[in-house]
Amino acid sequence: MNKAGVAIYPGSFDPVTNGHLDIIQRGSRIFSKVIVAVLKNERKDPFFSAAERAEMLALAIKPFDNVEVARFDGLLVNFAKEKKAGVVIRGLRAVTDFDYEFQLALMNRRLEREVETIFLMPSSEYTYLSSSQVKEVVALGGSVEGLVPDFVEQKILEKLKKNGNKKKQRDS
Ligand code: PNS
């Protein structure tokens, strides 16, 4: 199949899950280049810093030779233009995603007509998977095997330990 041009796959990726990787794989089959764009915005109070999130993504996308990771802040459409990407990829899991995604896509279209949003559907096994759920399950001692790359589960555990130590220091 002849591949289309450059696409941006933006998100918080806090942290990357196998659902995100499923979308990345699908995107990499359609587009000649996929740029996974990590939102730097610290106002969202992420669990992992933008650098940590990008680092985990960089490891996870190693199997794909036409995928790269970048960090961005400001308007997504400006970043897309800067990277000469005509398409924004978003994953659509279930109908619950629809309203938010519709708003995002229409606002981006209003801001920049040249940038088109397309939606890709992950495998059904990832329909109800989210980064927040993964963090909660790990924090409560459950297994997330098969839902995130193994090293991501390890990173969450390390971060929880670090945060716990910081809290202990503050409380003492
Ligand atoms: O994984 P997320 O948190 O659902 O991703 C949301 C993201 C990063 C795609 C969205 O918040 C975004 O594009 N932010 C950049 C700011 C922007 O362009 N806003 C205008 C569209 S509302």
PDB file of C-alpha atoms and ligand atoms in Angstrom:
ATOM      1  CA  MET A   1       0.000   0.000   0.000  1.00  0.00           C
ATOM      2  CA  ASN A   2       1.234   3.512  -0.825  1.00  0.00           C
ATOM      3  CA  LYS A   3       1.543   5.386   2.440  1.00  0.00           C
ATOM      4  CA  ALA A   4       0.042   8.803   3.089  1.00  0.00           C
ATOM      5  CA  GLY A   5       2.203  11.698   4.416  1.00  0.00           C
ATOM      6  CA  VAL A   6       3.054  12.759   7.945  1.00  0.00           C
ATOM      7  CA  ALA A   7       0.599  12.363  10.837  1.00  0.00           C
ATOM      8  CA  ILE A   8       0.702  13.559  14.430  1.00  0.00           C
ATOM      9  CA  TYR A   9      -0.584  11.376  17.248  1.00  0.00           C
ATOM     10  CA  PRO A  10      -0.929  13.737  20.238  1.00  0.00           C
ATOM     11  CA  GLY A  11      -1.761  12.984  23.846  1.00  0.00           C
ATOM     12  CA  SER A  12      -0.741  13.087  27.470  1.00  0.00           C
ATOM     13  CA  PHE A  13       0.568   9.493  27.494  1.00  0.00           C
ATOM     14  CA  ASP A  14       0.756   9.466  31.296  1.00  0.00           C
ATOM     15  CA  PRO A  15       1.946   6.722  30.828  1.00  0.00           C
ATOM     16  CA  VAL A  16       1.856   5.019  27.414  1.00  0.00           C
ATOM     17  CA  THR A  17      -0.393   1.930  27.341  1.00  0.00           C
ATOM     18  CA  ASN A  18      -0.708  -0.976  24.921  1.00  0.00           C
ATOM     19  CA  GLY A  19      -3.864   0.754  23.669  1.00  0.00           C
ATOM     20  CA  HIS A  20      -1.761   3.728  22.553  1.00  0.00           C
ATOM     21  CA  LEU A  21       0.756   1.355  20.966  1.00  0.00           C
ATOM     22  CA  ASP A  22      -2.040  -0.376  19.095  1.00  0.00           C
ATOM     23  CA  ILE A  23      -3.053   2.985  17.575  1.00  0.00           C
ATOM     24  CA  ILE A  24       0.589   3.826  16.808  1.00  0.00           C
ATOM     25  CA  GLN A  25       0.992   0.536  14.956  1.00  0.00           C
ATOM     26  CA  ARG A  26      -2.170   1.133  12.904  1.00  0.00           C
ATOM     27  CA  GLY A  27      -1.065   4.692  12.123  1.00  0.00           C
ATOM     28  CA  SER A  28       2.406   3.542  11.082  1.00  0.00           C
ATOM     29  CA  ARG A  29       0.825   1.234   8.470  1.00  0.00           C
ATOM     30  CA  ILE A  30      -1.138   4.097   6.922  1.00  0.00           C
ATOM     31  CA  PHE A  31       1.287   7.048   7.114  1.00  0.00           C
ATOM     32  CA  SER A  32       4.876   7.356   5.949  1.00  0.00           C
ATOM     33  CA  LYS A  33       5.751   9.027   9.254  1.00  0.00           C
ATOM     34  CA  VAL A  34       3.924   9.210  12.599  1.00  0.00           C
ATOM     35  CA  ILE A  35       5.054  11.754  15.178  1.00  0.00           C
ATOM     36  CA  VAL A  36       3.870  10.875  18.661  1.00  0.00           C
ATOM     37  CA  ALA A  37       3.468  14.269  20.323  1.00  0.00           C
ATOM     38  CA  VAL A  38       3.598  14.405  24.117  1.00  0.00           C
ATOM     39  CA  LEU A  39       1.807  17.367  25.673  1.00  0.00           C
ATOM     40  CA  LYS A  40       4.206  19.200  28.011  1.00  0.00           C
ATOM     41  CA  ASN A  41       1.402  21.032  29.828  1.00  0.00           C
ATOM     42  CA  GLU A  42       2.261  20.645  33.514  1.00  0.00           C
ATOM     43  CA  ARG A  43      -1.027  22.360  34.479  1.00  0.00           C
ATOM     44  CA  LYS A  44      -2.688  18.960  34.083  1.00  0.00           C
ATOM     45  CA  ASP A  45      -0.526  17.841  37.051  1.00  0.00           C
ATOM     46  CA  PRO A  46       0.741  14.671  35.381  1.00  0.00           C
ATOM     47  CA  PHE A  47       2.033  11.675  37.312  1.00  0.00           C
ATOM     48  CA  PHE A  48       5.132  11.481  35.108  1.00  0.00           C
ATOM     49  CA  SER A  49       7.013  14.536  33.815  1.00  0.00           C
ATOM     50  CA  ALA A  50       6.925  15.211  30.065  1.00  0.00           C
ATOM     51  CA  ALA A  51      10.533  14.014  29.829  1.00  0.00           C
ATOM     52  CA  GLU A  52       9.686  10.729  31.571  1.00  0.00           C
ATOM     53  CA  ARG A  53       6.612  10.184  29.401  1.00  0.00           C
ATOM     54  CA  ALA A  54       8.591  10.858  26.216  1.00  0.00           C
ATOM     55  CA  GLU A  55      11.388   8.557  27.380  1.00  0.00           C
ATOM     56  CA  MET A  56       8.976   5.661  27.951  1.00  0.00           C
ATOM     57  CA  LEU A  57       7.377   6.269  24.548  1.00  0.00           C
ATOM     58  CA  ALA A  58      10.769   6.347  22.851  1.00  0.00           C
ATOM     59  CA  LEU A  59      11.496   2.871  24.250  1.00  0.00           C
ATOM     60  CA  ALA A  60       8.049   1.544  23.358  1.00  0.00           C
ATOM     61  CA  ILE A  61       8.129   2.712  19.716  1.00  0.00           C
ATOM     62  CA  LYS A  62      11.525   1.162  18.956  1.00  0.00           C
ATOM     63  CA  PRO A  63       9.943  -1.612  16.800  1.00  0.00           C
ATOM     64  CA  PHE A  64       8.500   0.971  14.387  1.00  0.00           C
ATOM     65  CA  ASP A  65      10.998   2.569  12.018  1.00  0.00           C
ATOM     66  CA  ASN A  66       8.653   5.337  10.789  1.00  0.00           C
ATOM     67  CA  VAL A  67       7.551   6.562  14.229  1.00  0.00           C
ATOM     68  CA  GLU A  68       9.222   9.267  16.323  1.00  0.00           C
ATOM     69  CA  VAL A  69       8.479  11.034  19.601  1.00  0.00           C
ATOM     70  CA  ALA A  70       8.383  14.781  20.179  1.00  0.00           C
ATOM     71  CA  ARG A  71       7.216  17.054  22.971  1.00  0.00           C
ATOM     72  CA  PHE A  72       4.989  20.049  22.378  1.00  0.00           C
ATOM     73  CA  ASP A  73       3.175  22.837  24.156  1.00  0.00           C
ATOM     74  CA  GLY A  74       0.835  25.510  22.837  1.00  0.00           C
ATOM     75  CA  LEU A  75      -1.686  24.769  20.127  1.00  0.00           C
ATOM     76  CA  LEU A  76      -1.586  21.329  18.582  1.00  0.00           C
ATOM     77  CA  VAL A  77      -2.407  22.672  15.090  1.00  0.00           C
ATOM     78  CA  ASN A  78       0.624  24.986  15.232  1.00  0.00           C
ATOM     79  CA  PHE A  79       2.828  22.053  16.129  1.00  0.00           C
ATOM     80  CA  ALA A  80       1.280  20.005  13.293  1.00  0.00           C
ATOM     81  CA  LYS A  81       2.036  22.807  10.809  1.00  0.00           C
ATOM     82  CA  GLU A  82       5.587  23.171  12.131  1.00  0.00           C
ATOM     83  CA  LYS A  83       6.080  19.426  11.528  1.00  0.00           C
ATOM     84  CA  LYS A  84       4.349  19.614   8.110  1.00  0.00           C
ATOM     85  CA  ALA A  85       1.748  17.089   9.256  1.00  0.00           C
ATOM     86  CA  GLY A  86      -1.643  17.273   7.538  1.00  0.00           C
ATOM     87  CA  VAL A  87      -3.348  14.757   9.786  1.00  0.00           C
ATOM     88  CA  VAL A  88      -3.989  14.367  13.509  1.00  0.00           C
ATOM     89  CA  ILE A  89      -4.638  10.806  14.663  1.00  0.00           C
ATOM     90  CA  ARG A  90      -6.825  10.170  17.686  1.00  0.00           C
ATOM     91  CA  GLY A  91      -7.855   6.824  19.119  1.00  0.00           C
ATOM     92  CA  LEU A  92     -11.567   6.263  19.632  1.00  0.00           C
ATOM     93  CA  ARG A  93     -12.265   3.562  22.172  1.00  0.00           C
ATOM     94  CA  ALA A  94     -15.947   3.698  23.016  1.00  0.00           C
ATOM     95  CA  VAL A  95     -18.865   6.030  22.597  1.00  0.00           C
ATOM     96  CA  THR A  96     -17.857   7.748  25.855  1.00  0.00           C
ATOM     97  CA  ASP A  97     -14.832   9.233  24.040  1.00  0.00           C
ATOM     98  CA  PHE A  98     -16.961  10.689  21.288  1.00  0.00           C
ATOM     99  CA  ASP A  99     -18.161  14.002  22.727  1.00  0.00           C
ATOM    100  CA  TYR A 100     -14.708  15.115  23.886  1.00  0.00           C
ATOM    101  CA  GLU A 101     -13.046  13.992  20.660  1.00  0.00           C
ATOM    102  CA  PHE A 102     -15.707  15.723  18.558  1.00  0.00           C
ATOM    103  CA  GLN A 103     -15.090  19.017  20.395  1.00  0.00           C
ATOM    104  CA  LEU A 104     -11.335  18.685  20.027  1.00  0.00           C
ATOM    105  CA  ALA A 105     -11.490  17.849  16.317  1.00  0.00           C
ATOM    106  CA  LEU A 106     -13.928  20.653  15.518  1.00  0.00           C
ATOM    107  CA  MET A 107     -11.919  23.227  17.472  1.00  0.00           C
ATOM    108  CA  ASN A 108      -8.748  22.132  15.688  1.00  0.00           C
ATOM    109  CA  ARG A 109     -10.548  22.371  12.344  1.00  0.00           C
ATOM    110  CA  ARG A 110     -11.758  25.868  13.235  1.00  0.00           C
ATOM    111  CA  LEU A 111      -8.213  26.877  14.119  1.00  0.00           C
ATOM    112  CA  GLU A 112      -6.611  25.315  11.057  1.00  0.00           C
ATOM    113  CA  ARG A 113      -8.653  24.025   8.103  1.00  0.00           C
ATOM    114  CA  GLU A 114      -5.654  22.332   6.524  1.00  0.00           C
ATOM    115  CA  VAL A 115      -5.222  19.884   9.398  1.00  0.00           C
ATOM    116  CA  GLU A 116      -7.639  16.942   9.291  1.00  0.00           C
ATOM    117  CA  THR A 117      -8.395  14.653  12.255  1.00  0.00           C
ATOM    118  CA  ILE A 118      -8.849  10.938  11.705  1.00  0.00           C
ATOM    119  CA  PHE A 119      -9.968   8.400  14.296  1.00  0.00           C
ATOM    120  CA  LEU A 120      -8.562   4.922  14.620  1.00  0.00           C
ATOM    121  CA  MET A 121     -10.138   2.152  16.653  1.00  0.00           C
ATOM    122  CA  PRO A 122      -7.887   0.034  18.864  1.00  0.00           C
ATOM    123  CA  SER A 123      -8.337  -3.720  19.361  1.00  0.00           C
ATOM    124  CA  SER A 124     -11.422  -4.508  21.410  1.00  0.00           C
ATOM    125  CA  GLU A 125      -9.239  -5.753  24.300  1.00  0.00           C
ATOM    126  CA  TYR A 126      -8.172  -2.112  24.855  1.00  0.00           C
ATOM    127  CA  THR A 127     -11.646  -0.591  24.625  1.00  0.00           C
ATOM    128  CA  TYR A 128     -11.836   0.264  28.307  1.00  0.00           C
ATOM    129  CA  LEU A 129      -8.127   0.762  28.948  1.00  0.00           C
ATOM    130  CA  SER A 130      -6.873   4.145  30.139  1.00  0.00           C
ATOM    131  CA  SER A 131      -3.656   5.473  31.640  1.00  0.00           C
ATOM    132  CA  SER A 132      -5.515   6.544  34.805  1.00  0.00           C
ATOM    133  CA  GLN A 133      -6.915   3.058  35.325  1.00  0.00           C
ATOM    134  CA  VAL A 134      -3.462   1.541  34.899  1.00  0.00           C
ATOM    135  CA  LYS A 135      -1.959   3.869  37.539  1.00  0.00           C
ATOM    136  CA  GLU A 136      -4.786   3.135  39.964  1.00  0.00           C
ATOM    137  CA  VAL A 137      -4.525  -0.648  39.572  1.00  0.00           C
ATOM    138  CA  VAL A 138      -0.743  -0.594  40.073  1.00  0.00           C
ATOM    139  CA  ALA A 139      -1.079   1.709  43.103  1.00  0.00           C
ATOM    140  CA  LEU A 140      -3.557  -0.726  44.653  1.00  0.00           C
ATOM    141  CA  GLY A 141      -1.328  -3.743  44.052  1.00  0.00           C
ATOM    142  CA  GLY A 142      -3.121  -5.242  41.027  1.00  0.00           C
ATOM    143  CA  SER A 143      -1.544  -6.631  37.885  1.00  0.00           C
ATOM    144  CA  VAL A 144      -1.552  -4.707  34.599  1.00  0.00           C
ATOM    145  CA  GLU A 145       0.205  -7.440  32.665  1.00  0.00           C
ATOM    146  CA  GLY A 146      -0.630  -7.216  28.956  1.00  0.00           C
ATOM    147  CA  LEU A 147      -2.016  -3.691  29.318  1.00  0.00           C
ATOM    148  CA  VAL A 148       1.270  -1.771  29.322  1.00  0.00           C
ATOM    149  CA  PRO A 149       4.855  -2.688  28.374  1.00  0.00           C
ATOM    150  CA  ASP A 150       6.504  -4.396  31.392  1.00  0.00           C
ATOM    151  CA  PHE A 151       8.986  -1.553  31.918  1.00  0.00           C
ATOM    152  CA  VAL A 152       6.087   0.892  32.277  1.00  0.00           C
ATOM    153  CA  GLU A 153       4.647  -1.084  35.202  1.00  0.00           C
ATOM    154  CA  GLN A 154       8.098  -0.965  36.793  1.00  0.00           C
ATOM    155  CA  LYS A 155       8.349   2.816  36.261  1.00  0.00           C
ATOM    156  CA  ILE A 156       4.954   3.329  37.927  1.00  0.00           C
ATOM    157  CA  LEU A 157       6.049   1.279  40.936  1.00  0.00           C
ATOM    158  CA  GLU A 158       9.302   3.254  41.204  1.00  0.00           C
ATOM    159  CA  LYS A 159       7.443   6.553  40.954  1.00  0.00           C
ATOM    160  CA  LEU A 160       4.923   5.531  43.610  1.00  0.00           C
ATOM    161  CA  LYS A 161       7.778   4.581  45.916  1.00  0.00           C
ATOM    162  CA  LYS A 162       9.531   7.901  45.268  1.00  0.00           C
ATOM    163  CA  ASN A 163       6.307   9.869  45.857  1.00  0.00           C
ATOM    164  CA  GLY A 164       5.678   7.858  49.031  1.00  0.00           C
ATOM    165  CA  ASN A 165       9.158   8.658  50.316  1.00  0.00           C
ATOM    166  CA  LYS A 166       8.658  12.353  49.546  1.00  0.00           C
ATOM    167  CA  LYS A 167       5.350  12.320  51.451  1.00  0.00           C
ATOM    168  CA  LYS A 168       6.996  10.567  54.421  1.00  0.00           C
ATOM    169  CA  GLN A 169       9.705  13.267  54.492  1.00  0.00           C
ATOM    170  CA  ARG A 170       7.062  16.013  54.418  1.00  0.00           C
ATOM    171  CA  ASP A 171       4.992  14.378  57.199  1.00  0.00           C
ATOM    172  CA  SER A 172       7.964  13.754  59.524  1.00  0.00           C
TER     173      SER A 172
HETATM  174  O1  PNS B   1      -4.391  12.246  25.916  1.00  0.00           O
HETATM  175  P1  PNS B   1      -5.240  13.481  26.032  1.00  0.00           P
HETATM  176  O2  PNS B   1      -4.977  14.155  27.367  1.00  0.00           O
HETATM  177  O3  PNS B   1      -6.691  13.207  25.784  1.00  0.00           O
HETATM  178  O4  PNS B   1      -4.726  14.491  24.877  1.00  0.00           O
HETATM  179  C1  PNS B   1      -5.292  15.755  24.747  1.00  0.00           C
HETATM  180  C2  PNS B   1      -4.501  16.631  23.754  1.00  0.00           C
HETATM  181  C3  PNS B   1      -3.040  16.690  24.134  1.00  0.00           C
HETATM  182  C4  PNS B   1      -4.621  16.047  22.355  1.00  0.00           C
HETATM  183  C5  PNS B   1      -5.145  18.055  23.765  1.00  0.00           C
HETATM  184  O5  PNS B   1      -5.274  18.488  25.086  1.00  0.00           O
HETATM  185  C6  PNS B   1      -4.343  19.087  22.979  1.00  0.00           C
HETATM  186  O6  PNS B   1      -4.210  18.986  21.785  1.00  0.00           O
HETATM  187  N1  PNS B   1      -3.791  20.078  23.700  1.00  0.00           N
HETATM  188  C7  PNS B   1      -3.001  21.138  23.117  1.00  0.00           C
HETATM  189  C8  PNS B   1      -3.707  22.482  23.207  1.00  0.00           C
HETATM  190  C9  PNS B   1      -4.651  22.709  22.049  1.00  0.00           C
HETATM  191  O7  PNS B   1      -4.285  22.640  20.891  1.00  0.00           O
HETATM  192  N2  PNS B   1      -5.924  23.001  22.346  1.00  0.00           N
HETATM  193  C10 PNS B   1      -6.891  23.312  21.321  1.00  0.00           C
HETATM  194  C11 PNS B   1      -7.844  22.194  21.045  1.00  0.00           C
HETATM  195  S1  PNS B   1      -9.101  22.212  22.282  1.00  0.00           S
END
